[in-house]
Amino acid sequence: MGCEEQEQPAHDVRIWRGRSDGAFRSYRVPARDNQTVLDVVTAVQRRDAPDLAYRFACRVGVCGSCAMMVNGVPRWTCRTHVSRLGPGPITIAPLRNLPHIKDLVTDMAPFFEKWQRAGGKFTGSASRADALASISPASKKRQQADAGIECINCAVCYAACDVVAWNEDYLGPAALLRAWTLVNDERHAGQDETRKKATGDGGCSNCHAQANCARHCPVGLSPSHGIAGLKRQSLAAMFGLGA
């Protein structure tokens, strides 16, 4: 008498396919121990949809290139374990607030263009012949800069921001956090220009302080803190006070 074969546990997965006018398609992916959402996407690509487009690189939570919308939340898929998502199907879509290229891939160009528009380029004030700047790690400005310097531009905060969703001119959390680090960097020769760009049209005054950026940042940064700092400096400049 033969034994009945047990059905292997599997996840029900819905993945966005096509361009902006595409649709979700359903897949069944075998369940594995310690399985991440990126593992699930890779399994679908290898087993069922060899033409599935998605991005990843390091797979260990360093580069941020695997960011996607998972059950409506922007996440690094390589660090999102399926076991922590709860019951029900897994829905995977491209990051919102960015132009859609295909399947799970978005066009990051607008995100980086806003980073530049916010004055995010460091301009040195010293030459190679000058001695290295001596800045105390305990200084207030250095600590303010250090609090946001680890941003790797994964665009999770950009996708989480509701203001970006309805205001295409808003520079966004990552760009403004970068500006905040530069206006606190004593070595940056373009502090005034960066401050002007970050507090001008599309800048920090557009933020509604909902803090979705801080809530979802995979590395625990708080762009909302930096944006609040830029707002204070903008008000100080308006009333002729010190920043």
Coordinates of N, CA and C in Angstrom, one line a residue:
M1 N 0.8 -1.2 0.0 CA 0.0 0.0 0.0 C 0.9 1.2 0.0
G2 N 0.8 2.1 -1.0 CA 1.6 3.3 -1.1 C 1.2 4.4 -0.2
C3 N 2.1 5.2 0.1 CA 1.8 6.4 1.0 C 1.4 7.6 0.1
E4 N 0.4 8.3 0.5 CA 0.0 9.5 -0.3 C 1.1 10.6 -0.1
E5 N 1.4 11.2 -1.2 CA 2.5 12.3 -1.2 C 1.9 13.5 -0.7
Q6 N 2.6 14.1 0.3 CA 2.1 15.3 0.9 C 2.5 16.5 0.0
E7 N 1.5 17.5 0.0 CA 1.8 18.7 -0.8 C 2.8 19.6 -0.1
Q8 N 3.7 20.0 -0.8 CA 4.8 20.9 -0.3 C 4.2 22.3 0.1
P9 N 4.5 22.8 1.3 CA 4.0 24.1 1.6 C 4.5 25.2 0.6
A10 N 3.6 26.1 0.3 CA 4.0 27.1 -0.7 C 3.3 28.4 -0.3
H11 N 3.9 29.5 -0.9 CA 3.4 30.8 -0.7 C 2.6 31.3 -2.0
D12 N 1.5 31.9 -1.8 CA 0.8 32.5 -2.9 C 1.4 33.9 -3.0
V13 N 1.8 34.2 -4.3 CA 2.5 35.5 -4.5 C 1.9 36.2 -5.7
R14 N 1.7 37.5 -5.6 CA 1.2 38.3 -6.6 C 2.3 39.3 -7.0
I15 N 2.7 39.3 -8.3 CA 3.8 40.2 -8.7 C 3.3 41.0 -9.9
W16 N 3.7 42.3 -9.8 CA 3.3 43.2 -10.9 C 4.1 42.9 -12.1
R17 N 3.4 42.7 -13.3 CA 4.1 42.4 -14.5 C 3.7 43.4 -15.6
G18 N 4.7 43.7 -16.4 CA 4.5 44.7 -17.4 C 4.9 46.1 -17.0
R19 N 4.4 47.1 -17.8 CA 4.7 48.5 -17.5 C 3.6 49.1 -16.6
S20 N 3.4 50.4 -16.7 CA 2.4 51.0 -15.8 C 1.0 50.5 -16.1
D21 N 0.7 50.1 -17.4 CA -0.6 49.6 -17.7 C -0.7 48.1 -17.6
G22 N 0.3 47.5 -16.8 CA 0.3 46.0 -16.6 C -0.7 45.6 -15.6
A23 N -0.4 44.4 -15.0 CA -1.3 43.9 -14.0 C -0.6 42.9 -13.1
F24 N -1.2 42.6 -12.0 CA -0.6 41.5 -11.1 C -0.9 40.2 -11.7
R25 N 0.1 39.3 -11.5 CA 0.0 37.9 -11.9 C 0.3 37.0 -10.7
S26 N -0.4 35.9 -10.6 CA -0.3 35.1 -9.4 C 0.7 33.9 -9.6
Y27 N 1.4 33.6 -8.6 CA 2.4 32.4 -8.7 C 2.3 31.7 -7.3
R28 N 2.8 30.4 -7.4 CA 2.9 29.6 -6.2 C 4.4 29.3 -6.1
V29 N 5.0 29.7 -4.9 CA 6.4 29.5 -4.7 C 6.6 28.6 -3.5
P30 N 7.4 27.5 -3.6 CA 7.7 26.6 -2.5 C 8.2 27.4 -1.3
A31 N 7.7 27.1 -0.1 CA 8.2 27.7 1.1 C 9.5 27.1 1.6
R32 N 10.4 27.9 2.0 CA 11.7 27.5 2.5 C 12.0 28.1 3.9
D33 N 12.9 27.5 4.6 CA 13.3 28.1 5.9 C 14.1 29.4 5.6
N34 N 13.8 30.4 6.5 CA 14.6 31.7 6.4 C 14.5 32.4 5.0
Q35 N 13.3 32.2 4.4 CA 13.1 32.7 3.0 C 12.8 34.2 3.1
T36 N 13.5 35.0 2.2 CA 13.3 36.4 2.1 C 12.4 36.6 0.9
V37 N 11.8 37.9 0.8 CA 11.0 38.2 -0.4 C 11.9 38.2 -1.6
L38 N 13.1 38.6 -1.6 CA 14.0 38.5 -2.7 C 14.2 37.1 -3.2
D39 N 14.2 36.1 -2.2 CA 14.3 34.7 -2.6 C 13.1 34.3 -3.4
V40 N 11.9 34.8 -2.9 CA 10.6 34.5 -3.6 C 10.6 35.0 -5.0
V41 N 11.1 36.3 -5.2 CA 11.1 36.9 -6.5 C 12.1 36.1 -7.4
T42 N 13.2 35.7 -6.9 CA 14.2 34.9 -7.7 C 13.6 33.6 -8.1
A43 N 12.9 32.9 -7.1 CA 12.3 31.6 -7.4 C 11.3 31.8 -8.6
V44 N 10.5 32.8 -8.6 CA 9.5 33.0 -9.7 C 10.3 33.2 -11.0
Q45 N 11.3 34.0 -11.0 CA 12.1 34.2 -12.2 C 12.7 33.0 -12.7
R46 N 13.2 32.1 -11.8 CA 13.9 30.9 -12.3 C 12.9 29.8 -12.7
R47 N 11.7 29.7 -12.1 CA 10.8 28.6 -12.3 C 9.7 28.9 -13.3
D48 N 9.2 30.2 -13.2 CA 7.9 30.4 -14.0 C 8.0 31.6 -14.9
A49 N 8.9 32.6 -14.7 CA 8.9 33.8 -15.5 C 10.3 34.3 -15.7
P50 N 11.0 33.6 -16.7 CA 12.4 34.0 -17.0 C 12.6 35.4 -17.5
D51 N 11.5 36.0 -17.9 CA 11.6 37.4 -18.4 C 11.2 38.4 -17.3
L52 N 11.1 38.0 -16.1 CA 10.7 38.9 -15.0 C 11.9 39.9 -14.7
A53 N 11.6 41.2 -14.7 CA 12.6 42.2 -14.5 C 12.6 42.7 -13.1
Y54 N 13.8 42.7 -12.4 CA 13.9 43.2 -11.1 C 15.4 43.5 -10.8
R55 N 15.6 44.3 -9.8 CA 17.0 44.6 -9.4 C 17.4 44.0 -8.1
F56 N 18.7 43.6 -8.1 CA 19.4 43.3 -6.8 C 20.8 43.2 -7.0
A57 N 21.6 43.3 -6.0 CA 23.1 43.2 -6.1 C 23.7 42.4 -5.0
C58 N 23.8 43.0 -3.8 CA 24.5 42.4 -2.7 C 23.8 41.3 -2.0
R59 N 22.5 41.3 -1.9 CA 21.7 40.3 -1.2 C 21.9 40.3 0.3
V60 N 22.6 41.2 0.9 CA 22.9 41.1 2.3 C 22.6 42.5 3.0
G61 N 21.7 43.3 2.4 CA 21.3 44.5 3.1 C 22.3 45.6 3.1
V62 N 23.1 45.8 2.1 CA 24.1 46.8 2.0 C 23.8 47.8 0.9
C63 N 23.4 47.4 -0.3 CA 23.3 48.3 -1.5 C 22.0 48.9 -1.6
G64 N 20.9 48.3 -1.2 CA 19.6 48.9 -1.3 C 18.9 48.8 -2.6
S65 N 19.6 48.1 -3.6 CA 19.0 48.1 -5.0 C 17.8 47.2 -5.1
C66 N 17.5 46.3 -4.1 CA 16.4 45.4 -4.2 C 15.1 46.0 -3.6
A67 N 15.1 47.3 -3.4 CA 13.9 47.9 -2.8 C 12.6 47.7 -3.7
M68 N 11.5 47.3 -3.1 CA 10.3 47.1 -3.8 C 9.1 47.4 -2.8
M69 N 7.9 47.5 -3.3 CA 6.7 47.6 -2.5 C 6.3 46.2 -2.1
V70 N 6.3 45.8 -0.9 CA 5.9 44.5 -0.4 C 4.6 44.7 0.5
N71 N 3.5 44.1 0.0 CA 2.2 44.3 0.7 C 2.0 45.8 1.0
G72 N 2.3 46.6 0.0 CA 2.0 48.0 0.1 C 3.1 48.9 0.9
V73 N 4.1 48.2 1.3 CA 5.1 48.9 2.1 C 6.5 48.9 1.4
P74 N 7.2 50.0 1.3 CA 8.5 50.0 0.7 C 9.5 49.3 1.6
R75 N 10.3 48.3 1.0 CA 11.2 47.5 1.8 C 12.4 47.1 1.0
W76 N 13.5 46.8 1.7 CA 14.6 46.0 1.1 C 14.2 44.6 1.1
T77 N 14.0 44.0 -0.1 CA 13.4 42.6 -0.1 C 14.4 41.6 0.4
C78 N 15.7 41.9 0.3 CA 16.7 40.9 0.8 C 16.7 40.8 2.3
R79 N 16.2 41.8 3.0 CA 16.1 41.8 4.4 C 14.7 41.6 5.0
T80 N 13.8 41.4 4.1 CA 12.4 41.2 4.5 C 12.1 39.7 4.5
H81 N 12.0 39.1 5.7 CA 11.7 37.6 5.7 C 10.2 37.4 5.6
V82 N 9.9 36.4 4.8 CA 8.5 36.1 4.5 C 7.8 35.7 5.8
S83 N 8.4 35.1 6.8 CA 7.8 34.7 8.0 C 7.3 35.9 8.8
R84 N 7.8 37.1 8.6 CA 7.4 38.2 9.3 C 6.3 39.0 8.6
L85 N 5.8 38.6 7.5 CA 4.8 39.3 6.8 C 3.4 39.0 7.2
G86 N 3.2 37.9 7.9 CA 1.9 37.5 8.4 C 1.2 36.6 7.3
P87 N 0.0 36.2 7.7 CA -0.7 35.3 6.7 C -1.2 36.1 5.5
G88 N -1.6 35.3 4.5 CA -2.2 35.8 3.3 C -1.2 35.9 2.2
P89 N -1.6 36.2 1.0 CA -0.7 36.3 -0.2 C 0.3 37.4 0.0
I90 N 1.4 37.3 -0.7 CA 2.5 38.3 -0.7 C 2.3 39.1 -2.0
T91 N 2.1 40.4 -1.9 CA 2.0 41.2 -3.1 C 3.2 42.1 -3.3
I92 N 3.9 42.0 -4.4 CA 5.1 42.6 -4.7 C 5.0 43.5 -5.9
A93 N 5.4 44.8 -5.8 CA 5.2 45.8 -6.8 C 6.4 46.7 -6.9
P94 N 6.6 47.4 -7.9 CA 7.8 48.4 -8.0 C 7.6 49.5 -7.0
L95 N 8.7 50.2 -6.6 CA 8.6 51.3 -5.7 C 7.6 52.4 -6.3
R96 N 6.8 53.0 -5.5 CA 5.9 54.0 -6.0 C 6.6 55.3 -6.1
N97 N 6.0 56.3 -6.7 CA 6.5 57.7 -6.8 C 7.7 57.8 -7.8
L98 N 7.9 56.7 -8.6 CA 9.0 56.7 -9.6 C 8.4 56.2 -10.9
P99 N 8.9 56.7 -12.0 CA 8.5 56.2 -13.3 C 8.7 54.7 -13.4
H100 N 7.8 54.0 -14.0 CA 7.8 52.5 -14.1 C 8.5 52.1 -15.5
I101 N 9.5 51.3 -15.4 CA 10.1 50.8 -16.6 C 9.5 49.5 -17.0
K102 N 9.6 48.4 -16.2 CA 9.0 47.1 -16.5 C 9.0 46.3 -15.2
D103 N 7.9 45.6 -15.0 CA 7.8 44.6 -13.9 C 8.1 45.4 -12.6
L104 N 9.2 45.0 -11.9 CA 9.5 45.5 -10.6 C 10.6 46.6 -10.7
V105 N 10.9 47.0 -11.9 CA 12.0 48.0 -12.1 C 11.5 49.4 -12.3
T106 N 12.0 50.4 -11.6 CA 11.6 51.8 -11.8 C 12.8 52.6 -12.3
D107 N 12.5 53.7 -12.8 CA 13.5 54.7 -13.3 C 14.0 55.6 -12.2
M108 N 15.2 55.4 -11.7 CA 15.7 56.2 -10.6 C 16.2 57.6 -10.9
A109 N 16.2 57.9 -12.2 CA 16.7 59.2 -12.6 C 16.1 60.4 -11.9
P110 N 14.7 60.5 -11.8 CA 14.1 61.7 -11.2 C 14.6 61.8 -9.7
F111 N 14.8 60.7 -9.0 CA 15.2 60.7 -7.7 C 16.6 61.3 -7.5
F112 N 17.5 60.9 -8.4 CA 18.9 61.5 -8.3 C 18.9 62.9 -8.9
E113 N 18.1 63.2 -9.8 CA 18.0 64.6 -10.3 C 17.6 65.6 -9.1
K114 N 16.7 65.1 -8.3 CA 16.2 66.0 -7.2 C 17.3 66.1 -6.1
W115 N 18.1 65.0 -6.0 CA 19.3 65.0 -5.1 C 20.2 66.1 -5.5
Q116 N 20.4 66.3 -6.8 CA 21.2 67.4 -7.3 C 20.6 68.7 -7.2
R117 N 19.3 68.8 -7.4 CA 18.5 70.1 -7.3 C 18.6 70.6 -5.9
A118 N 18.7 69.7 -4.9 CA 18.7 70.1 -3.5 C 20.1 70.6 -3.1
G119 N 21.0 70.7 -4.1 CA 22.4 71.2 -3.7 C 23.2 70.1 -3.1
G120 N 23.0 68.8 -3.5 CA 23.6 67.7 -2.8 C 25.1 67.4 -3.2
K121 N 25.7 68.2 -4.1 CA 27.1 68.0 -4.4 C 28.0 68.7 -3.5
F122 N 29.0 67.9 -2.9 CA 29.9 68.5 -2.0 C 31.0 69.3 -2.8
T123 N 31.2 70.5 -2.3 CA 32.3 71.4 -3.0 C 33.3 71.7 -1.9
G124 N 34.5 71.2 -2.2 CA 35.6 71.4 -1.2 C 36.1 72.9 -1.2
S125 N 36.6 73.3 -0.1 CA 37.2 74.6 0.1 C 38.7 74.6 0.2
A126 N 39.3 73.4 0.1 CA 40.7 73.3 0.2 C 41.3 72.6 -1.0
S127 N 42.6 72.8 -1.2 CA 43.3 72.1 -2.3 C 44.0 70.9 -1.8
R128 N 44.6 70.2 -2.7 CA 45.4 69.0 -2.3 C 46.6 69.4 -1.5
A129 N 47.1 70.7 -1.7 CA 48.3 71.1 -0.9 C 48.0 71.6 0.5
D130 N 46.7 71.8 0.8 CA 46.3 72.2 2.1 C 46.3 71.0 3.1
A131 N 46.5 71.4 4.4 CA 46.4 70.3 5.4 C 45.0 69.9 5.6
L132 N 44.8 68.7 6.0 CA 43.4 68.2 6.2 C 42.7 69.0 7.3
A133 N 41.4 69.2 7.1 CA 40.6 70.0 8.1 C 40.5 69.2 9.4
S134 N 40.7 70.0 10.5 CA 40.6 69.4 11.8 C 39.2 69.7 12.4
I135 N 38.3 68.8 12.4 CA 36.9 69.0 12.9 C 36.7 68.1 14.1
S136 N 36.2 68.6 15.2 CA 36.0 67.8 16.4 C 34.7 66.9 16.2
P137 N 34.8 65.6 16.4 CA 33.6 64.8 16.3 C 32.6 65.1 17.3
A138 N 32.9 65.9 18.3 CA 32.0 66.3 19.4 C 31.3 67.6 19.0
S139 N 31.7 68.3 17.9 CA 31.0 69.5 17.6 C 29.5 69.3 17.2
K140 N 28.7 70.2 17.5 CA 27.2 70.0 17.2 C 27.0 69.9 15.7
K141 N 27.7 70.7 14.9 CA 27.5 70.6 13.4 C 27.9 69.2 12.9
R142 N 29.1 68.7 13.4 CA 29.5 67.4 12.9 C 28.6 66.3 13.3
Q143 N 28.0 66.4 14.5 CA 27.0 65.4 15.0 C 25.8 65.4 14.1
Q144 N 25.4 66.7 13.8 CA 24.2 66.8 12.9 C 24.4 66.2 11.5
A145 N 25.6 66.4 11.0 CA 26.0 65.8 9.7 C 26.0 64.3 9.8
D146 N 26.7 63.8 10.9 CA 26.9 62.3 11.0 C 25.5 61.6 11.2
A147 N 24.5 62.3 11.7 CA 23.2 61.6 11.9 C 22.5 61.3 10.6
G148 N 22.9 61.9 9.5 CA 22.3 61.5 8.2 C 23.2 61.1 7.1
I149 N 24.5 60.9 7.4 CA 25.5 60.7 6.4 C 25.5 59.3 5.8
E150 N 24.8 58.4 6.5 CA 24.8 57.0 6.1 C 23.7 56.6 5.0
C151 N 23.0 57.6 4.6 CA 22.0 57.4 3.5 C 22.7 56.8 2.3
I152 N 22.1 55.7 1.7 CA 22.7 55.1 0.5 C 21.8 55.3 -0.7
N153 N 20.8 56.2 -0.6 CA 20.0 56.5 -1.7 C 19.2 55.3 -2.3
C154 N 18.6 54.5 -1.5 CA 17.8 53.4 -1.9 C 16.4 53.8 -2.4
A155 N 16.0 55.0 -2.0 CA 14.7 55.6 -2.4 C 13.5 55.0 -1.7
V156 N 13.7 54.2 -0.6 CA 12.6 53.7 0.2 C 11.9 54.9 0.8
C157 N 12.6 55.9 1.3 CA 11.9 57.0 1.9 C 11.1 57.8 0.9
Y158 N 11.6 57.9 -0.3 CA 11.0 58.6 -1.4 C 9.7 57.9 -1.8
A159 N 9.7 56.6 -1.8 CA 8.5 55.8 -2.1 C 7.5 55.9 -0.9
A160 N 8.0 56.1 0.3 CA 7.1 56.1 1.4 C 6.4 57.5 1.6
C161 N 6.9 58.5 1.0 CA 6.5 59.9 1.2 C 5.2 60.2 0.4
D162 N 4.2 60.6 1.2 CA 2.9 60.9 0.6 C 3.0 62.3 -0.1
V163 N 3.8 63.2 0.4 CA 3.9 64.5 -0.3 C 4.5 64.3 -1.7
V164 N 5.5 63.5 -1.9 CA 6.1 63.2 -3.2 C 5.0 62.6 -4.1
A165 N 4.1 61.9 -3.5 CA 3.0 61.2 -4.3 C 2.1 62.2 -5.0
W166 N 1.9 63.4 -4.4 CA 1.0 64.3 -5.1 C 1.6 65.6 -5.5
N167 N 2.9 65.8 -5.1 CA 3.6 67.1 -5.4 C 4.9 66.7 -6.2
E168 N 4.9 66.7 -7.5 CA 6.0 66.2 -8.2 C 7.2 67.2 -8.1
D169 N 7.0 68.4 -7.6 CA 8.1 69.3 -7.5 C 8.9 69.1 -6.1
Y170 N 8.3 68.4 -5.2 CA 8.9 68.2 -3.9 C 10.2 67.4 -4.1
L171 N 11.3 67.9 -3.5 CA 12.6 67.3 -3.6 C 12.7 66.0 -2.9
G172 N 11.9 65.8 -1.9 CA 11.9 64.4 -1.2 C 12.8 64.3 0.0
P173 N 12.6 63.3 0.8 CA 13.4 63.2 2.0 C 14.9 62.9 1.9
A174 N 15.2 62.1 1.0 CA 16.7 61.7 0.8 C 17.5 63.0 0.3
A175 N 16.9 63.7 -0.6 CA 17.6 64.9 -1.2 C 17.8 65.9 -0.1
L176 N 16.8 66.1 0.7 CA 16.8 67.1 1.7 C 17.7 66.7 2.9
L177 N 17.7 65.4 3.2 CA 18.7 64.9 4.2 C 20.1 65.2 3.8
R178 N 20.4 64.9 2.5 CA 21.7 65.2 2.0 C 22.1 66.6 2.1
A179 N 21.1 67.5 1.8 CA 21.4 69.0 2.0 C 21.7 69.3 3.4
W180 N 20.9 68.7 4.3 CA 21.1 69.0 5.8 C 22.6 68.6 6.2
T181 N 23.0 67.4 5.7 CA 24.4 67.0 6.1 C 25.4 68.0 5.5
L182 N 25.2 68.6 4.4 CA 26.1 69.5 3.8 C 26.1 70.9 4.4
V183 N 25.0 71.4 4.8 CA 25.0 72.7 5.5 C 25.6 72.6 6.9
N184 N 25.8 71.4 7.4 CA 26.4 71.2 8.7 C 27.9 70.8 8.5
D185 N 28.3 70.6 7.3 CA 29.7 70.2 7.0 C 30.6 71.4 6.8
E186 N 31.5 71.7 7.8 CA 32.3 72.9 7.8 C 33.3 72.9 6.6
R187 N 33.5 71.8 6.0 CA 34.4 71.7 4.8 C 33.7 72.1 3.5
H188 N 32.4 72.1 3.5 CA 31.6 72.3 2.3 C 31.6 73.8 2.0
A189 N 32.2 74.2 0.8 CA 32.3 75.6 0.5 C 31.0 76.2 -0.1
G190 N 30.0 75.3 -0.4 CA 28.7 75.8 -1.0 C 27.6 75.7 0.0
Q191 N 27.8 76.0 1.3 CA 26.8 75.9 2.3 C 25.6 76.8 2.0
D192 N 25.9 78.1 1.7 CA 24.8 79.0 1.4 C 24.0 78.6 0.2
E193 N 24.6 78.1 -0.9 CA 23.9 77.7 -2.1 C 23.1 76.5 -1.8
T194 N 23.6 75.5 -1.1 CA 22.8 74.3 -0.7 C 21.6 74.7 0.1
R195 N 21.8 75.6 1.1 CA 20.7 76.0 1.9 C 19.6 76.7 1.1
K196 N 20.1 77.5 0.2 CA 19.1 78.2 -0.7 C 18.3 77.3 -1.5
K197 N 18.9 76.3 -2.1 CA 18.2 75.3 -2.9 C 17.3 74.4 -2.1
A198 N 17.7 74.0 -0.9 CA 16.9 73.1 0.0 C 15.7 73.8 0.6
T199 N 15.8 75.1 0.7 CA 14.7 75.9 1.4 C 13.9 76.6 0.4
G200 N 14.2 76.5 -0.9 CA 13.4 77.2 -1.9 C 12.3 76.4 -2.5
D201 N 11.9 76.7 -3.7 CA 10.7 76.0 -4.3 C 10.9 74.5 -4.3
G202 N 9.9 73.7 -3.9 CA 10.0 72.3 -3.8 C 10.8 71.8 -2.6
G203 N 11.3 72.7 -1.8 CA 12.2 72.3 -0.7 C 11.5 71.9 0.6
C204 N 12.2 72.2 1.7 CA 11.8 71.6 3.0 C 10.4 72.1 3.5
S205 N 10.0 73.3 3.0 CA 8.7 73.9 3.5 C 7.5 73.0 3.0
N206 N 7.7 72.2 2.0 CA 6.6 71.3 1.5 C 6.4 70.1 2.3
C207 N 7.3 69.8 3.2 CA 7.2 68.6 4.1 C 6.0 68.8 5.1
H208 N 5.2 67.8 5.2 CA 4.1 67.8 6.1 C 4.4 67.1 7.5
A209 N 5.6 66.7 7.7 CA 6.1 66.1 8.9 C 5.3 64.9 9.3
Q210 N 4.9 64.1 8.4 CA 4.3 62.8 8.7 C 5.3 61.7 9.1
A211 N 6.6 61.9 8.8 CA 7.7 61.1 9.2 C 7.6 59.7 8.7
N212 N 6.9 59.5 7.6 CA 6.9 58.1 6.9 C 8.3 57.8 6.5
C213 N 9.1 58.8 6.1 CA 10.5 58.6 5.7 C 11.3 57.9 6.9
A214 N 11.2 58.5 8.1 CA 11.9 57.9 9.2 C 11.4 56.6 9.6
R215 N 10.1 56.4 9.5 CA 9.4 55.1 9.9 C 9.9 54.0 9.0
H216 N 10.2 54.2 7.8 CA 10.5 53.1 6.8 C 12.0 53.0 6.4
C217 N 12.8 54.0 6.9 CA 14.2 53.9 6.5 C 14.9 52.6 7.0
P218 N 15.4 51.9 6.0 CA 16.0 50.6 6.4 C 17.3 50.7 7.3
V219 N 17.9 51.8 7.3 CA 19.1 52.0 8.1 C 18.9 52.9 9.3
G220 N 17.6 53.2 9.6 CA 17.3 53.9 10.8 C 17.6 55.4 10.9
L221 N 17.7 56.0 9.7 CA 17.9 57.4 9.6 C 16.6 58.2 9.8
S222 N 16.7 59.5 10.1 CA 15.5 60.3 10.2 C 15.6 61.5 9.3
P223 N 15.2 61.4 8.0 CA 15.2 62.5 7.2 C 14.3 63.6 7.7
S224 N 13.2 63.3 8.4 CA 12.3 64.3 9.0 C 13.1 65.2 9.9
H225 N 14.1 64.7 10.7 CA 14.9 65.5 11.6 C 15.7 66.5 10.8
G226 N 16.3 66.1 9.7 CA 17.1 67.0 8.9 C 16.2 68.0 8.2
I227 N 15.0 67.7 7.8 CA 14.1 68.6 7.1 C 13.7 69.6 8.1
A228 N 13.4 69.2 9.4 CA 13.0 70.2 10.4 C 14.1 71.2 10.7
G229 N 15.4 70.7 10.6 CA 16.5 71.6 10.8 C 16.6 72.6 9.7
L230 N 16.3 72.2 8.5 CA 16.4 73.1 7.3 C 15.2 74.2 7.5
K231 N 14.1 73.7 8.0 CA 13.0 74.7 8.2 C 13.4 75.7 9.2
R232 N 14.0 75.3 10.3 CA 14.5 76.3 11.3 C 15.4 77.3 10.7
Q233 N 16.4 76.8 9.9 CA 17.3 77.7 9.3 C 16.6 78.7 8.3
S234 N 15.6 78.2 7.6 CA 14.9 79.0 6.7 C 14.2 80.1 7.4
L235 N 13.6 79.8 8.6 CA 12.9 80.8 9.4 C 13.9 81.8 10.0
A236 N 15.0 81.3 10.4 CA 16.0 82.2 11.0 C 16.5 83.2 10.0
A237 N 16.7 82.7 8.8 CA 17.2 83.6 7.7 C 16.1 84.7 7.4
M238 N 14.8 84.2 7.4 CA 13.7 85.1 7.1 C 13.6 86.3 8.1
F239 N 13.9 86.0 9.4 CA 13.9 87.1 10.4 C 15.2 87.7 10.7
G240 N 16.2 87.3 9.9 CA 17.6 87.9 10.1 C 18.3 87.4 11.4
L241 N 17.9 86.2 11.8 CA 18.6 85.6 13.0 C 19.7 84.6 12.6
G242 N 20.5 84.2 13.5 CA 21.5 83.3 13.3 C 20.9 81.9 13.0
A243 N 21.5 81.1 12.2 CA 21.0 79.8 11.8 C 21.1 78.8 13.0

